[in-house]
Amino acid sequence: MFDLVLKNAQLPFKGNPTNIGIKDGKIHSISSSNLMGNEEMDLEGNVLLPPFVEMHTHLDTVLTAGEPWFNQSGTLGEAIDIWSVRKQSLAKEDVKNRAFKALKMLMEYGVLYVRAAVDISDSDLTALHAIMELREELKSFLSLQIIAFPQNGIISCPENQERLEKAILLGADAVSAVPHLENTREEGIQSLEFAFSLAKKYEKEIHIFCDEVDDEHSRFLEVVASLTMQEKMEGKVTASHANAMLYYSDAYANKVMSLVKKAQVTIVCCPLVNTTMQGRADAHPKGRGITRLKELAEQGVNVCIAHDDIQTPFYPFGNGNILQAAHMALHLAHMTGREELKHIVNMITVNGAQAYSIKDKYGIEVGKEANFACFSVKDVYEIFFKQPKCRYLFRKGALVVETVPERTSWK
């Protein structure tokens, strides 16, 4: 007898609906045969996915759009200026309350794993303490990883070197750098070397915000890949954005993509914020605002799609629905074929799990944790145009989120 049986679950890319037996928080059976449980739920042939993995968001800036003013230019520079003012008034409870709201929003759309950047550019590390407390308080509901993020740079803001190390000692999961925001290319490389040295010292992962500019001369991704191999950190490094790659010559872009694959660096594409922010200074034709998503996937690079900001100075929109980001990405990357859409599904599920270092316990397989996101669609591809809230979200066999679908009546 199982603790819970999910009946008539439509697994992605599979044939007929199946039944799943769950015991002690793990999957014990996946079968077309009838299974008996202390509790049984009929999923009515709706799609059951492993929960989504949000590999890049910001929980300290979340829900602050318009505070103290709206980003009128839409540029990264003005966003940083706004946040520099807003963060002077940060209070721990303010950060926790906004972050909690955002995490609930993400969970409503099927996210159970979140990697969040937290700016450590203040001496009190107010936001970091707040998000770390929240991580502990919510650990039975979702998994939260924290990136120690030096928004003001590492070399151009030397104080952040000590703050980064302090953040790691306090319990941050990953070290970051923003090399394209340093004063010179040389300082950008130094910032990466510092981040790698710190991560290696404390055996932490690395998550770089890389080349988020419309500039073919911003070439830090090759440095990230090279350092990854030099330090033997293959599989432990992630780079977000990589927008400058869109402006590289094909010959150079292919070289960089080959290095990235060899180094096993994960690339995270953030199509919502980057299509809004990038290309503003371009003459026509304007850049599309995302990295070479399709080409990276074709080369075998582990690529993820993330929602990123939710109503911040950097991106004034968003409700935590990672499917909106996936929908935007598949348009911009011209990945609308059925086989290509499988890759898009993977970019918000299994690829994220690989980068999140949970691949051994992630997925709908016997022996793995009973974590699922059920959507009220019969075909997995419908999630891209319906972009629904999650009907049921399970963590270790327990239901943590339930959404009653909307119904429209015609009179």
PDB file of C-alpha atoms in Angstrom, residues 34-248:
ATOM      1  CA  ASN A  34      -3.848  -0.260 -10.895  1.00  0.00           C
ATOM      2  CA  LEU A  35      -2.070   0.898  -7.747  1.00  0.00           C
ATOM      3  CA  MET A  36      -3.611   1.233  -4.289  1.00  0.00           C
ATOM      4  CA  GLY A  37      -2.835   4.013  -1.848  1.00  0.00           C
ATOM      5  CA  ASN A  38      -3.982   5.443   1.457  1.00  0.00           C
ATOM      6  CA  GLU A  39      -4.712   8.539  -0.596  1.00  0.00           C
ATOM      7  CA  GLU A  40      -5.456   8.607  -4.308  1.00  0.00           C
ATOM      8  CA  MET A  41      -5.708  11.537  -6.711  1.00  0.00           C
ATOM      9  CA  ASP A  42      -7.002  11.296 -10.266  1.00  0.00           C
ATOM     10  CA  LEU A  43      -5.029  13.677 -12.488  1.00  0.00           C
ATOM     11  CA  GLU A  44      -7.467  13.006 -15.357  1.00  0.00           C
ATOM     12  CA  GLY A  45      -4.772  12.672 -18.001  1.00  0.00           C
ATOM     13  CA  ASN A  46      -3.233  16.060 -17.249  1.00  0.00           C
ATOM     14  CA  VAL A  47       0.475  16.636 -17.766  1.00  0.00           C
ATOM     15  CA  LEU A  48       2.800  15.875 -14.866  1.00  0.00           C
ATOM     16  CA  LEU A  49       6.295  17.382 -15.023  1.00  0.00           C
ATOM     17  CA  PRO A  50       9.181  17.538 -12.605  1.00  0.00           C
ATOM     18  CA  PRO A  51       9.004  20.975 -10.933  1.00  0.00           C
ATOM     19  CA  PHE A  52      10.544  23.906 -12.750  1.00  0.00           C
ATOM     20  CA  VAL A  53      14.001  25.174 -11.826  1.00  0.00           C
ATOM     21  CA  GLU A  54      14.354  28.971 -11.722  1.00  0.00           C
ATOM     22  CA  MET A  55      18.088  29.394 -12.185  1.00  0.00           C
ATOM     23  CA  HIS A  56      18.294  33.185 -12.033  1.00  0.00           C
ATOM     24  CA  THR A  57      16.185  35.626 -10.080  1.00  0.00           C
ATOM     25  CA  HIS A  58      16.646  38.464  -7.577  1.00  0.00           C
ATOM     26  CA  LEU A  59      14.804  38.325  -4.256  1.00  0.00           C
ATOM     27  CA  ASP A  60      16.279  41.489  -2.743  1.00  0.00           C
ATOM     28  CA  THR A  61      15.142  43.828  -5.543  1.00  0.00           C
ATOM     29  CA  VAL A  62      11.849  42.048  -6.184  1.00  0.00           C
ATOM     30  CA  LEU A  63       8.604  44.084  -6.166  1.00  0.00           C
ATOM     31  CA  THR A  64      10.366  47.462  -5.958  1.00  0.00           C
ATOM     32  CA  ALA A  65       9.507  48.829  -9.418  1.00  0.00           C
ATOM     33  CA  GLY A  66       8.859  52.570  -9.092  1.00  0.00           C
ATOM     34  CA  GLU A  67      10.787  52.921  -5.833  1.00  0.00           C
ATOM     35  CA  PRO A  68      11.984  55.650  -5.692  1.00  0.00           C
ATOM     36  CA  TRP A  69      11.251  56.189  -9.396  1.00  0.00           C
ATOM     37  CA  PHE A  70      10.494  54.150 -12.500  1.00  0.00           C
ATOM     38  CA  ASN A  71      13.272  53.336 -14.941  1.00  0.00           C
ATOM     39  CA  GLN A  72      12.339  55.709 -17.763  1.00  0.00           C
ATOM     40  CA  SER A  73      15.246  54.818 -20.053  1.00  0.00           C
ATOM     41  CA  GLY A  74      14.885  51.078 -19.552  1.00  0.00           C
ATOM     42  CA  THR A  75      18.663  50.743 -19.408  1.00  0.00           C
ATOM     43  CA  LEU A  76      20.861  48.720 -17.093  1.00  0.00           C
ATOM     44  CA  GLY A  77      22.666  51.902 -16.048  1.00  0.00           C
ATOM     45  CA  GLU A  78      19.538  53.666 -14.825  1.00  0.00           C
ATOM     46  CA  ALA A  79      18.350  50.479 -13.126  1.00  0.00           C
ATOM     47  CA  ILE A  80      21.594  50.283 -11.149  1.00  0.00           C
ATOM     48  CA  ASP A  81      21.269  53.976 -10.213  1.00  0.00           C
ATOM     49  CA  ILE A  82      17.710  53.417  -8.958  1.00  0.00           C
ATOM     50  CA  TRP A  83      18.652  50.333  -6.972  1.00  0.00           C
ATOM     51  CA  SER A  84      21.657  52.135  -5.463  1.00  0.00           C
ATOM     52  CA  VAL A  85      19.218  54.649  -3.955  1.00  0.00           C
ATOM     53  CA  ARG A  86      16.537  52.114  -2.972  1.00  0.00           C
ATOM     54  CA  LYS A  87      18.899  49.752  -1.192  1.00  0.00           C
ATOM     55  CA  GLN A  88      19.974  52.508   1.200  1.00  0.00           C
ATOM     56  CA  SER A  89      16.610  52.106   2.931  1.00  0.00           C
ATOM     57  CA  LEU A  90      16.594  48.296   3.032  1.00  0.00           C
ATOM     58  CA  ALA A  91      15.251  46.692   6.180  1.00  0.00           C
ATOM     59  CA  LYS A  92      15.313  42.968   6.876  1.00  0.00           C
ATOM     60  CA  GLU A  93      11.557  42.548   7.260  1.00  0.00           C
ATOM     61  CA  ASP A  94      10.932  44.562   4.098  1.00  0.00           C
ATOM     62  CA  VAL A  95      13.212  42.231   2.122  1.00  0.00           C
ATOM     63  CA  LYS A  96      11.727  39.100   3.673  1.00  0.00           C
ATOM     64  CA  ASN A  97       8.140  40.147   3.022  1.00  0.00           C
ATOM     65  CA  ARG A  98       8.769  40.986  -0.629  1.00  0.00           C
ATOM     66  CA  ALA A  99      10.861  37.875  -1.214  1.00  0.00           C
ATOM     67  CA  PHE A 100       8.216  35.665   0.395  1.00  0.00           C
ATOM     68  CA  LYS A 101       5.563  37.089  -1.925  1.00  0.00           C
ATOM     69  CA  ALA A 102       7.812  36.464  -4.923  1.00  0.00           C
ATOM     70  CA  LEU A 103       8.580  32.887  -3.917  1.00  0.00           C
ATOM     71  CA  LYS A 104       4.869  32.176  -3.609  1.00  0.00           C
ATOM     72  CA  MET A 105       4.390  33.625  -7.089  1.00  0.00           C
ATOM     73  CA  LEU A 106       7.082  31.334  -8.477  1.00  0.00           C
ATOM     74  CA  MET A 107       5.564  28.293  -6.763  1.00  0.00           C
ATOM     75  CA  GLU A 108       2.130  29.099  -8.168  1.00  0.00           C
ATOM     76  CA  TYR A 109       3.628  28.506 -11.607  1.00  0.00           C
ATOM     77  CA  GLY A 110       5.357  25.239 -10.748  1.00  0.00           C
ATOM     78  CA  VAL A 111       8.806  26.309  -9.494  1.00  0.00           C
ATOM     79  CA  LEU A 112      10.256  24.320  -6.611  1.00  0.00           C
ATOM     80  CA  TYR A 113      13.951  25.158  -7.000  1.00  0.00           C
ATOM     81  CA  VAL A 114      15.166  28.763  -6.964  1.00  0.00           C
ATOM     82  CA  ARG A 115      18.639  30.227  -7.366  1.00  0.00           C
ATOM     83  CA  ALA A 116      18.558  33.865  -6.282  1.00  0.00           C
ATOM     84  CA  ALA A 117      21.219  36.539  -6.526  1.00  0.00           C
ATOM     85  CA  VAL A 118      21.515  38.769  -3.474  1.00  0.00           C
ATOM     86  CA  ASP A 119      23.449  42.034  -3.691  1.00  0.00           C
ATOM     87  CA  ILE A 120      26.199  42.107  -1.057  1.00  0.00           C
ATOM     88  CA  SER A 121      27.282  45.689  -1.812  1.00  0.00           C
ATOM     89  CA  ASP A 122      26.290  47.060   1.598  1.00  0.00           C
ATOM     90  CA  SER A 123      28.348  46.782   4.742  1.00  0.00           C
ATOM     91  CA  ASP A 124      25.529  45.288   6.836  1.00  0.00           C
ATOM     92  CA  LEU A 125      24.586  42.590   4.284  1.00  0.00           C
ATOM     93  CA  THR A 126      20.960  43.324   5.164  1.00  0.00           C
ATOM     94  CA  ALA A 127      19.425  41.565   2.183  1.00  0.00           C
ATOM     95  CA  LEU A 128      21.650  38.522   2.580  1.00  0.00           C
ATOM     96  CA  HIS A 129      20.634  38.025   6.211  1.00  0.00           C
ATOM     97  CA  ALA A 130      16.970  38.394   5.250  1.00  0.00           C
ATOM     98  CA  ILE A 131      17.080  35.880   2.403  1.00  0.00           C
ATOM     99  CA  MET A 132      19.096  33.403   4.461  1.00  0.00           C
ATOM    100  CA  GLU A 133      16.466  33.531   7.201  1.00  0.00           C
ATOM    101  CA  LEU A 134      13.754  32.976   4.618  1.00  0.00           C
ATOM    102  CA  ARG A 135      15.660  30.038   3.128  1.00  0.00           C
ATOM    103  CA  GLU A 136      15.647  28.350   6.513  1.00  0.00           C
ATOM    104  CA  GLU A 137      11.996  29.133   7.226  1.00  0.00           C
ATOM    105  CA  LEU A 138      10.798  27.767   3.875  1.00  0.00           C
ATOM    106  CA  LYS A 139      13.106  24.760   3.504  1.00  0.00           C
ATOM    107  CA  SER A 140      10.230  22.288   3.874  1.00  0.00           C
ATOM    108  CA  PHE A 141       8.382  23.937   0.971  1.00  0.00           C
ATOM    109  CA  LEU A 142      11.061  24.690  -1.622  1.00  0.00           C
ATOM    110  CA  SER A 143      14.789  24.668  -2.252  1.00  0.00           C
ATOM    111  CA  LEU A 144      16.560  28.031  -2.352  1.00  0.00           C
ATOM    112  CA  GLN A 145      20.173  28.646  -3.343  1.00  0.00           C
ATOM    113  CA  ILE A 146      21.780  32.043  -2.756  1.00  0.00           C
ATOM    114  CA  ILE A 147      24.325  33.714  -5.051  1.00  0.00           C
ATOM    115  CA  ALA A 148      26.569  36.283  -3.361  1.00  0.00           C
ATOM    116  CA  PHE A 149      26.280  39.010  -5.987  1.00  0.00           C
ATOM    117  CA  PRO A 150      28.591  42.088  -6.095  1.00  0.00           C
ATOM    118  CA  GLN A 151      26.382  44.517  -8.049  1.00  0.00           C
ATOM    119  CA  ASN A 152      28.944  47.330  -7.784  1.00  0.00           C
ATOM    120  CA  GLY A 153      31.853  45.165  -8.892  1.00  0.00           C
ATOM    121  CA  ILE A 154      34.777  43.492  -7.167  1.00  0.00           C
ATOM    122  CA  ILE A 155      37.827  45.436  -8.345  1.00  0.00           C
ATOM    123  CA  SER A 156      36.030  48.744  -8.898  1.00  0.00           C
ATOM    124  CA  CYS A 157      34.502  48.329  -5.416  1.00  0.00           C
ATOM    125  CA  PRO A 158      37.277  46.710  -3.331  1.00  0.00           C
ATOM    126  CA  GLU A 159      35.067  46.583  -0.225  1.00  0.00           C
ATOM    127  CA  ASN A 160      33.048  43.887  -1.969  1.00  0.00           C
ATOM    128  CA  GLN A 161      35.985  41.497  -1.799  1.00  0.00           C
ATOM    129  CA  GLU A 162      35.672  41.233   1.972  1.00  0.00           C
ATOM    130  CA  ARG A 163      31.864  41.237   1.750  1.00  0.00           C
ATOM    131  CA  LEU A 164      31.879  38.355  -0.724  1.00  0.00           C
ATOM    132  CA  GLU A 165      34.006  36.241   1.571  1.00  0.00           C
ATOM    133  CA  LYS A 166      31.825  37.142   4.539  1.00  0.00           C
ATOM    134  CA  ALA A 167      28.717  36.186   2.556  1.00  0.00           C
ATOM    135  CA  ILE A 168      30.205  32.788   1.778  1.00  0.00           C
ATOM    136  CA  LEU A 169      31.149  32.250   5.429  1.00  0.00           C
ATOM    137  CA  LEU A 170      27.584  33.152   6.424  1.00  0.00           C
ATOM    138  CA  GLY A 171      26.182  30.498   4.099  1.00  0.00           C
ATOM    139  CA  ALA A 172      25.796  31.735   0.526  1.00  0.00           C
ATOM    140  CA  ASP A 173      25.875  28.869  -1.962  1.00  0.00           C
ATOM    141  CA  ALA A 174      27.664  30.466  -4.913  1.00  0.00           C
ATOM    142  CA  VAL A 175      30.109  33.264  -5.732  1.00  0.00           C
ATOM    143  CA  SER A 176      29.418  35.775  -8.495  1.00  0.00           C
ATOM    144  CA  ALA A 177      31.168  38.512 -10.446  1.00  0.00           C
ATOM    145  CA  VAL A 178      30.014  41.073 -13.021  1.00  0.00           C
ATOM    146  CA  PRO A 179      33.123  41.542 -15.183  1.00  0.00           C
ATOM    147  CA  HIS A 180      31.512  43.725 -17.856  1.00  0.00           C
ATOM    148  CA  LEU A 181      30.678  46.347 -15.201  1.00  0.00           C
ATOM    149  CA  GLU A 182      34.268  46.692 -14.001  1.00  0.00           C
ATOM    150  CA  ASN A 183      36.189  49.773 -15.169  1.00  0.00           C
ATOM    151  CA  THR A 184      38.480  48.005 -17.640  1.00  0.00           C
ATOM    152  CA  ARG A 185      38.779  44.615 -19.315  1.00  0.00           C
ATOM    153  CA  GLU A 186      41.842  43.904 -17.183  1.00  0.00           C
ATOM    154  CA  GLU A 187      39.865  44.597 -14.009  1.00  0.00           C
ATOM    155  CA  GLY A 188      37.036  42.450 -15.338  1.00  0.00           C
ATOM    156  CA  ILE A 189      39.437  39.523 -15.667  1.00  0.00           C
ATOM    157  CA  GLN A 190      40.810  40.225 -12.182  1.00  0.00           C
ATOM    158  CA  SER A 191      37.266  40.117 -10.801  1.00  0.00           C
ATOM    159  CA  LEU A 192      36.749  36.684 -12.352  1.00  0.00           C
ATOM    160  CA  GLU A 193      40.054  35.437 -10.970  1.00  0.00           C
ATOM    161  CA  PHE A 194      39.020  36.646  -7.511  1.00  0.00           C
ATOM    162  CA  ALA A 195      35.632  34.915  -7.749  1.00  0.00           C
ATOM    163  CA  PHE A 196      37.193  31.625  -8.853  1.00  0.00           C
ATOM    164  CA  SER A 197      39.823  31.784  -6.125  1.00  0.00           C
ATOM    165  CA  LEU A 198      37.196  32.422  -3.451  1.00  0.00           C
ATOM    166  CA  ALA A 199      34.887  29.682  -4.716  1.00  0.00           C
ATOM    167  CA  LYS A 200      37.709  27.173  -4.821  1.00  0.00           C
ATOM    168  CA  LYS A 201      38.878  28.119  -1.324  1.00  0.00           C
ATOM    169  CA  TYR A 202      35.450  27.415   0.167  1.00  0.00           C
ATOM    170  CA  GLU A 203      34.345  24.716  -2.310  1.00  0.00           C
ATOM    171  CA  LYS A 204      31.428  26.755  -3.606  1.00  0.00           C
ATOM    172  CA  GLU A 205      29.847  26.962  -7.028  1.00  0.00           C
ATOM    173  CA  ILE A 206      30.247  29.957  -9.321  1.00  0.00           C
ATOM    174  CA  HIS A 207      27.498  31.919 -11.066  1.00  0.00           C
ATOM    175  CA  ILE A 208      28.800  34.788 -13.203  1.00  0.00           C
ATOM    176  CA  PHE A 209      26.698  37.599 -14.656  1.00  0.00           C
ATOM    177  CA  CYS A 210      28.497  37.790 -17.963  1.00  0.00           C
ATOM    178  CA  ASP A 211      28.578  40.053 -21.024  1.00  0.00           C
ATOM    179  CA  GLU A 212      25.143  41.599 -20.451  1.00  0.00           C
ATOM    180  CA  VAL A 213      25.910  44.338 -22.971  1.00  0.00           C
ATOM    181  CA  ASP A 214      25.374  45.061 -26.668  1.00  0.00           C
ATOM    182  CA  ASP A 215      29.094  45.087 -27.369  1.00  0.00           C
ATOM    183  CA  GLU A 216      31.037  42.633 -29.498  1.00  0.00           C
ATOM    184  CA  HIS A 217      34.176  43.589 -27.560  1.00  0.00           C
ATOM    185  CA  SER A 218      32.762  42.292 -24.259  1.00  0.00           C
ATOM    186  CA  ARG A 219      34.446  38.898 -24.262  1.00  0.00           C
ATOM    187  CA  PHE A 220      34.466  37.604 -20.719  1.00  0.00           C
ATOM    188  CA  LEU A 221      32.694  34.315 -21.402  1.00  0.00           C
ATOM    189  CA  GLU A 222      35.858  32.863 -22.927  1.00  0.00           C
ATOM    190  CA  VAL A 223      37.686  33.832 -19.735  1.00  0.00           C
ATOM    191  CA  VAL A 224      35.037  32.119 -17.613  1.00  0.00           C
ATOM    192  CA  ALA A 225      35.401  28.934 -19.654  1.00  0.00           C
ATOM    193  CA  SER A 226      39.188  29.052 -19.540  1.00  0.00           C
ATOM    194  CA  LEU A 227      39.322  29.630 -15.767  1.00  0.00           C
ATOM    195  CA  THR A 228      36.830  26.815 -15.256  1.00  0.00           C
ATOM    196  CA  MET A 229      39.187  24.376 -16.956  1.00  0.00           C
ATOM    197  CA  GLN A 230      42.313  25.812 -15.329  1.00  0.00           C
ATOM    198  CA  GLU A 231      40.775  25.406 -11.870  1.00  0.00           C
ATOM    199  CA  LYS A 232      39.243  22.012 -12.748  1.00  0.00           C
ATOM    200  CA  MET A 233      35.745  23.255 -11.888  1.00  0.00           C
ATOM    201  CA  GLU A 234      33.928  21.718 -14.843  1.00  0.00           C
ATOM    202  CA  GLY A 235      30.218  21.357 -14.120  1.00  0.00           C
ATOM    203  CA  LYS A 236      30.332  23.802 -11.200  1.00  0.00           C
ATOM    204  CA  VAL A 237      30.163  27.079 -13.127  1.00  0.00           C
ATOM    205  CA  THR A 238      27.182  28.952 -14.552  1.00  0.00           C
ATOM    206  CA  ALA A 239      27.134  32.124 -16.646  1.00  0.00           C
ATOM    207  CA  SER A 240      23.972  34.176 -17.078  1.00  0.00           C
ATOM    208  CA  HIS A 241      23.027  36.463 -19.973  1.00  0.00           C
ATOM    209  CA  ALA A 242      25.973  36.266 -22.439  1.00  0.00           C
ATOM    210  CA  ASN A 243      24.139  38.791 -24.629  1.00  0.00           C
ATOM    211  CA  ALA A 244      27.288  40.094 -26.299  1.00  0.00           C
ATOM    212  CA  MET A 245      27.617  36.741 -28.068  1.00  0.00           C
ATOM    213  CA  LEU A 246      24.834  37.869 -30.384  1.00  0.00           C
ATOM    214  CA  TYR A 247      27.214  40.529 -31.742  1.00  0.00           C
ATOM    215  CA  TYR A 248      30.243  38.265 -32.179  1.00  0.00           C
TER     216      TYR A 248
END
